[in-house]
């Protein structure tokens, strides 16, 4: 990995050259085409067929090239022209998406700006202004003056629904929200933890949390874009559902153990868990319409040979957990959608149902310290962190923040074996607390599996009231 403190121009250039040669030789030796901006070039870097050393070389090349570019640009351009350019890249992408321009540019040939503008009922000069902005980042190109054609990137806007949805969602939906982020903080208050008082809510004029808003009447466009981009993101190797099978000893669970996949959608991740242990039983919980889709033979994703081990159950994770004494309560990509106050509510509804040996396994991002992971990966993580803040007042957490969150889950026990999650914790009760037992990051995954169980000690409860900020 590139030294985080490396600033020597020659050494950075040498690293760019050596890693570029390594990647070029790998592609040539394996019979794969070289990366190109040409519209008929590879649409994606071949992650799946690239060995680890090539993937690491690619990360180093990206980091070194970006740092070299920033150094020779100078500090002023990084904070001035960089933001200027990015702003109008998004401006142009918004225009392109709104008027479906990519689909009007023919494949394998060019079209004049005037003909394209006429076909779309747009102004020729404005159209040319917008597309020439994107040409600077290799999205579209001018093979001859005043003629526009596709590049590999612009072609994806019409040939790959996931890439197109991602780009459209960011430029059409997220960009206008981000512009209102500071106003939202001023309006709703700094440190606000409610998911219905986030940047999205201020920008869109709604008091509904994100998911409810996207499901509301009139939001079919953004709902479709969001759904498609999530399908696309889930296809990334780093987000592969197979990672759910690693990082926790599923195969060591006793025979007939029950795993509860909370908000597990149609069970796609639980399939991987079920395959690690032939005797484990899976209960997938989600909202009624998702359960209906999961149990419909026409839309079920559970392989026939596993179906007798799967049960689907309607459940809202803010309600008390109905499955008692499961071996594992599994939450994948749930906690990063919510602030600490709401995560505490979710966890407190699980704890009373746990047996002493039960585990909560949280599969989510554990953010690294600055400069520890390759910069391309860290950049994505930091952007995702701000995205969660914008949409739901949530965030990605580092290890210390996960520890703090789990330590805040306090459940009282009145001594008769019946625990409760009442927010008012009485001084006559004792409490049971949770702790993180282990954190494992499967190789190639951007997420970790956080194993949570009871602290062995039972301690008296002091007078006071537990966190009720989410009530």
GROMACS .gro file of N, CA and C in nm, residues 198-289:
model
  276
  198UNK      N    1  -3.372   1.489   0.868
  198UNK     CA    2  -3.240   1.489   0.806
  198UNK      C    3  -3.237   1.584   0.686
  199UNK      N    4  -3.124   1.587   0.618
  199UNK     CA    5  -3.112   1.673   0.501
  199UNK      C    6  -3.215   1.642   0.395
  200UNK      N    7  -3.243   1.514   0.376
  200UNK     CA    8  -3.346   1.472   0.280
  200UNK      C    9  -3.479   1.538   0.313
  201UNK      N   10  -3.516   1.538   0.440
  201UNK     CA   11  -3.646   1.590   0.480
  201UNK      C   12  -3.658   1.739   0.454
  202UNK      N   13  -3.551   1.812   0.485
  202UNK     CA   14  -3.554   1.957   0.462
  202UNK      C   15  -3.561   1.987   0.312
  203UNK      N   16  -3.480   1.915   0.235
  203UNK     CA   17  -3.475   1.941   0.090
  203UNK      C   18  -3.604   1.901   0.020
  204UNK      N   19  -3.665   1.792   0.064
  204UNK     CA   20  -3.784   1.738  -0.005
  204UNK      C   21  -3.914   1.782   0.059
  205UNK      N   22  -3.907   1.853   0.171
  205UNK     CA   23  -4.027   1.901   0.235
  205UNK      C   24  -4.117   1.791   0.286
  206UNK      N   25  -4.058   1.689   0.348
  206UNK     CA   26  -4.136   1.577   0.400
  206UNK      C   27  -4.098   1.549   0.545
  207UNK      N   28  -4.194   1.498   0.621
  207UNK     CA   29  -4.163   1.456   0.758
  207UNK      C   30  -4.158   1.304   0.768
  208UNK      N   31  -4.150   1.236   0.654
  208UNK     CA   32  -4.139   1.091   0.652
  208UNK      C   33  -3.992   1.050   0.648
  209UNK      N   34  -3.954   0.943   0.719
  209UNK     CA   35  -3.819   0.890   0.703
  209UNK      C   36  -3.796   0.844   0.559
  210UNK      N   37  -3.670   0.829   0.521
  210UNK     CA   38  -3.635   0.806   0.382
  210UNK      C   39  -3.714   0.693   0.317
  211UNK      N   40  -3.714   0.574   0.377
  211UNK     CA   41  -3.779   0.459   0.313
  211UNK      C   42  -3.929   0.482   0.298
  212UNK      N   43  -3.991   0.540   0.400
  212UNK     CA   44  -4.135   0.568   0.391
  212UNK      C   45  -4.162   0.674   0.285
  213UNK      N   46  -4.075   0.773   0.276
  213UNK     CA   47  -4.092   0.877   0.174
  213UNK      C   48  -4.080   0.819   0.034
  214UNK      N   49  -3.983   0.732   0.013
  214UNK     CA   50  -3.965   0.672  -0.119
  214UNK      C   51  -4.082   0.583  -0.158
  215UNK      N   52  -4.153   0.530  -0.058
  215UNK     CA   53  -4.269   0.445  -0.085
  215UNK      C   54  -4.398   0.526  -0.099
  216UNK      N   55  -4.392   0.655  -0.074
  216UNK     CA   56  -4.514   0.737  -0.076
  216UNK      C   57  -4.556   0.770  -0.219
  217UNK      N   58  -4.683   0.808  -0.237
  217UNK     CA   59  -4.733   0.841  -0.371
  217UNK      C   60  -4.650   0.952  -0.437
  218UNK      N   61  -4.628   0.937  -0.565
  218UNK     CA   62  -4.555   1.038  -0.639
  218UNK      C   63  -4.404   1.022  -0.640
  219UNK      N   64  -4.354   0.921  -0.570
  219UNK     CA   65  -4.209   0.903  -0.560
  219UNK      C   66  -4.160   0.778  -0.633
  220UNK      N   67  -4.234   0.734  -0.732
  220UNK     CA   68  -4.196   0.611  -0.802
  220UNK      C   69  -4.063   0.626  -0.874
  221UNK      N   70  -4.032   0.746  -0.922
  221UNK     CA   71  -3.907   0.767  -0.993
  221UNK      C   72  -3.786   0.746  -0.905
  222UNK      N   73  -3.782   0.817  -0.793
  222UNK     CA   74  -3.668   0.803  -0.702
  222UNK      C   75  -3.666   0.664  -0.640
  223UNK      N   76  -3.784   0.608  -0.615
  223UNK     CA   77  -3.790   0.472  -0.560
  223UNK      C   78  -3.727   0.372  -0.657
  224UNK      N   79  -3.757   0.385  -0.783
  224UNK     CA   80  -3.700   0.295  -0.883
  224UNK      C   81  -3.550   0.313  -0.896
  225UNK      N   82  -3.505   0.439  -0.898
  225UNK     CA   83  -3.361   0.464  -0.909
  225UNK      C   84  -3.286   0.407  -0.789
  226UNK      N   85  -3.342   0.427  -0.670
  226UNK     CA   86  -3.276   0.379  -0.549
  226UNK      C   87  -3.271   0.226  -0.548
  227UNK      N   88  -3.380   0.163  -0.586
  227UNK     CA   89  -3.384   0.016  -0.588
  227UNK      C   90  -3.281  -0.040  -0.685
  228UNK      N   91  -3.273   0.019  -0.803
  228UNK     CA   92  -3.178  -0.030  -0.903
  228UNK      C   93  -3.034  -0.009  -0.861
  229UNK      N   94  -3.006   0.105  -0.799
  229UNK     CA   95  -2.867   0.129  -0.758
  229UNK      C   96  -2.828   0.036  -0.645
  230UNK      N   97  -2.922   0.002  -0.555
  230UNK     CA   98  -2.891  -0.091  -0.447
  230UNK      C   99  -2.863  -0.230  -0.502
  231UNK      N  100  -2.937  -0.269  -0.605
  231UNK     CA  101  -2.909  -0.397  -0.671
  231UNK      C  102  -2.770  -0.396  -0.732
  232UNK      N  103  -2.736  -0.284  -0.793
  232UNK     CA  104  -2.602  -0.270  -0.854
  232UNK      C  105  -2.493  -0.275  -0.748
  233UNK      N  106  -2.509  -0.199  -0.640
  233UNK     CA  107  -2.407  -0.194  -0.535
  233UNK      C  108  -2.388  -0.332  -0.472
  234UNK      N  109  -2.497  -0.405  -0.456
  234UNK     CA  110  -2.487  -0.538  -0.395
  234UNK      C  111  -2.411  -0.636  -0.484
  235UNK      N  112  -2.391  -0.599  -0.610
  235UNK     CA  113  -2.315  -0.686  -0.701
  235UNK      C  114  -2.165  -0.664  -0.691
  236UNK      N  115  -2.122  -0.559  -0.618
  236UNK     CA  116  -1.979  -0.534  -0.604
  236UNK      C  117  -1.915  -0.651  -0.530
  237UNK      N  118  -1.795  -0.693  -0.569
  237UNK     CA  119  -1.727  -0.801  -0.496
  237UNK      C  120  -1.714  -0.773  -0.346
  238UNK      N  121  -1.690  -0.648  -0.309
  238UNK     CA  122  -1.674  -0.614  -0.168
  238UNK      C  123  -1.804  -0.624  -0.091
  239UNK      N  124  -1.918  -0.627  -0.163
  239UNK     CA  125  -2.049  -0.636  -0.099
  239UNK      C  126  -2.112  -0.773  -0.120
  240UNK      N  127  -2.035  -0.867  -0.170
  240UNK     CA  128  -2.089  -0.999  -0.203
  240UNK      C  129  -2.157  -1.062  -0.081
  241UNK      N  130  -2.274  -1.119  -0.105
  241UNK     CA  131  -2.349  -1.184   0.004
  241UNK      C  132  -2.272  -1.301   0.063
  242UNK      N  133  -2.180  -1.357  -0.014
  242UNK     CA  134  -2.100  -1.469   0.034
  242UNK      C  135  -2.018  -1.432   0.157
  243UNK      N  136  -1.984  -1.304   0.171
  243UNK     CA  137  -1.906  -1.261   0.287
  243UNK      C  138  -1.980  -1.286   0.419
  244UNK      N  139  -2.112  -1.295   0.412
  244UNK     CA  140  -2.191  -1.320   0.534
  244UNK      C  141  -2.158  -1.454   0.596
  245UNK      N  142  -2.108  -1.547   0.514
  245UNK     CA  143  -2.076  -1.681   0.564
  245UNK      C  144  -1.942  -1.685   0.636
  246UNK      N  145  -1.866  -1.577   0.629
  246UNK     CA  146  -1.732  -1.573   0.687
  246UNK      C  147  -1.727  -1.470   0.799
  247UNK      N  148  -1.637  -1.489   0.890
  247UNK     CA  149  -1.621  -1.393   0.999
  247UNK      C  150  -1.694  -1.431   1.125
  248UNK      N  151  -1.776  -1.535   1.120
  248UNK     CA  152  -1.843  -1.589   1.239
  248UNK      C  153  -1.853  -1.740   1.220
  249UNK      N  154  -1.841  -1.813   1.330
  249UNK     CA  155  -1.838  -1.961   1.323
  249UNK      C  156  -1.979  -2.019   1.312
  250UNK      N  157  -2.044  -1.993   1.200
  250UNK     CA  158  -2.178  -2.048   1.177
  250UNK      C  159  -2.176  -2.201   1.180
  251UNK      N  160  -2.067  -2.258   1.129
  251UNK     CA  161  -2.060  -2.404   1.121
  251UNK      C  162  -2.042  -2.469   1.257
  252UNK      N  163  -2.009  -2.389   1.359
  252UNK     CA  164  -1.989  -2.444   1.494
  252UNK      C  165  -2.116  -2.437   1.578
  253UNK      N  166  -2.223  -2.380   1.525
  253UNK     CA  167  -2.348  -2.373   1.602
  253UNK      C  168  -2.403  -2.513   1.622
  254UNK      N  169  -2.460  -2.541   1.739
  254UNK     CA  170  -2.516  -2.675   1.766
  254UNK      C  171  -2.626  -2.711   1.667
  255UNK      N  172  -2.653  -2.839   1.656
  255UNK     CA  173  -2.758  -2.888   1.566
  255UNK      C  174  -2.892  -2.824   1.602
  256UNK      N  175  -2.968  -2.791   1.500
  256UNK     CA  176  -3.101  -2.730   1.512
  256UNK      C  177  -3.098  -2.590   1.573
  257UNK      N  178  -2.984  -2.525   1.572
  257UNK     CA  179  -2.978  -2.387   1.618
  257UNK      C  180  -3.063  -2.299   1.527
  258UNK      N  181  -3.118  -2.193   1.586
  258UNK     CA  182  -3.200  -2.099   1.510
  258UNK      C  183  -3.121  -1.969   1.490
  259UNK      N  184  -3.119  -1.924   1.366
  259UNK     CA  185  -3.061  -1.794   1.332
  259UNK      C  186  -3.174  -1.705   1.283
  260UNK      N  187  -3.190  -1.590   1.346
  260UNK     CA  188  -3.294  -1.495   1.307
  260UNK      C  189  -3.229  -1.384   1.225
  261UNK      N  190  -3.268  -1.374   1.101
  261UNK     CA  191  -3.217  -1.270   1.011
  261UNK      C  192  -3.315  -1.154   1.015
  262UNK      N  193  -3.282  -1.054   1.095
  262UNK     CA  194  -3.373  -0.941   1.120
  262UNK      C  195  -3.365  -0.841   1.005
  263UNK      N  196  -3.482  -0.805   0.952
  263UNK     CA  197  -3.489  -0.720   0.832
  263UNK      C  198  -3.407  -0.781   0.721
  264UNK      N  199  -3.424  -0.912   0.704
  264UNK     CA  200  -3.342  -0.989   0.611
  264UNK      C  201  -3.394  -0.994   0.470
  265UNK      N  202  -3.492  -0.908   0.439
  265UNK     CA  203  -3.546  -0.903   0.303
  265UNK      C  204  -3.599  -1.040   0.262
  266UNK      N  205  -3.559  -1.089   0.146
  266UNK     CA  206  -3.612  -1.217   0.097
  266UNK      C  207  -3.522  -1.334   0.132
  267UNK      N  208  -3.421  -1.309   0.216
  267UNK     CA  209  -3.337  -1.418   0.264
  267UNK      C  210  -3.212  -1.445   0.186
  268UNK      N  211  -3.176  -1.353   0.096
  268UNK     CA  212  -3.062  -1.380   0.008
  268UNK      C  213  -2.931  -1.401   0.085
  269UNK      N  214  -2.911  -1.327   0.195
  269UNK     CA  215  -2.786  -1.345   0.272
  269UNK      C  216  -2.792  -1.469   0.359
  270UNK      N  217  -2.908  -1.501   0.410
  270UNK     CA  218  -2.922  -1.619   0.495
  270UNK      C  219  -2.893  -1.748   0.420
  271UNK      N  220  -2.909  -1.745   0.290
  271UNK     CA  221  -2.877  -1.864   0.210
  271UNK      C  222  -2.732  -1.903   0.232
  272UNK      N  223  -2.644  -1.803   0.234
  272UNK     CA  224  -2.501  -1.832   0.253
  272UNK      C  225  -2.477  -1.892   0.391
  273UNK      N  226  -2.547  -1.840   0.491
  273UNK     CA  227  -2.532  -1.892   0.627
  273UNK      C  228  -2.582  -2.035   0.636
  274UNK      N  229  -2.697  -2.061   0.576
  274UNK     CA  230  -2.755  -2.196   0.580
  274UNK      C  231  -2.662  -2.298   0.518
  275UNK      N  232  -2.589  -2.258   0.418
  275UNK     CA  233  -2.499  -2.352   0.350
  275UNK      C  234  -2.375  -2.386   0.433
  276UNK      N  235  -2.343  -2.304   0.532
  276UNK     CA  236  -2.226  -2.334   0.615
  276UNK      C  237  -2.256  -2.437   0.722
  277UNK      N  238  -2.385  -2.455   0.752
  277UNK     CA  239  -2.423  -2.547   0.860
  277UNK      C  240  -2.551  -2.619   0.817
  278UNK      N  241  -2.542  -2.749   0.789
  278UNK     CA  242  -2.658  -2.821   0.732
  278UNK      C  243  -2.774  -2.840   0.828
  279UNK      N  244  -2.756  -2.806   0.956
  279UNK     CA  245  -2.865  -2.828   1.051
  279UNK      C  246  -2.924  -2.699   1.106
  280UNK      N  247  -2.864  -2.585   1.076
  280UNK     CA  248  -2.916  -2.461   1.130
  280UNK      C  249  -3.049  -2.426   1.063
  281UNK      N  250  -3.140  -2.369   1.142
  281UNK     CA  251  -3.269  -2.325   1.090
  281UNK      C  252  -3.271  -2.172   1.085
  282UNK      N  253  -3.330  -2.119   0.980
  282UNK     CA  254  -3.328  -1.974   0.955
  282UNK      C  255  -3.469  -1.919   0.965
  283UNK      N  256  -3.485  -1.812   1.042
  283UNK     CA  257  -3.610  -1.735   1.044
  283UNK      C  258  -3.577  -1.596   0.991
  284UNK      N  259  -3.634  -1.562   0.877
  284UNK     CA  260  -3.611  -1.432   0.816
  284UNK      C  261  -3.729  -1.342   0.848
  285UNK      N  262  -3.699  -1.227   0.907
  285UNK     CA  263  -3.805  -1.133   0.947
  285UNK      C  264  -3.799  -1.007   0.862
  286UNK      N  265  -3.916  -0.959   0.823
  286UNK     CA  266  -3.923  -0.831   0.753
  286UNK      C  267  -4.069  -0.784   0.751
  287UNK      N  268  -4.093  -0.675   0.684
  287UNK     CA  269  -4.227  -0.618   0.678
  287UNK      C  270  -4.318  -0.704   0.590
  288UNK      N  271  -4.451  -0.694   0.609
  288UNK     CA  272  -4.545  -0.785   0.542
  288UNK      C  273  -4.530  -0.796   0.391
  289UNK      N  274  -4.512  -0.686   0.321
  289UNK     CA  275  -4.507  -0.695   0.174
  289UNK      C  276  -4.380  -0.767   0.128
   0.00000   0.00000   0.00000
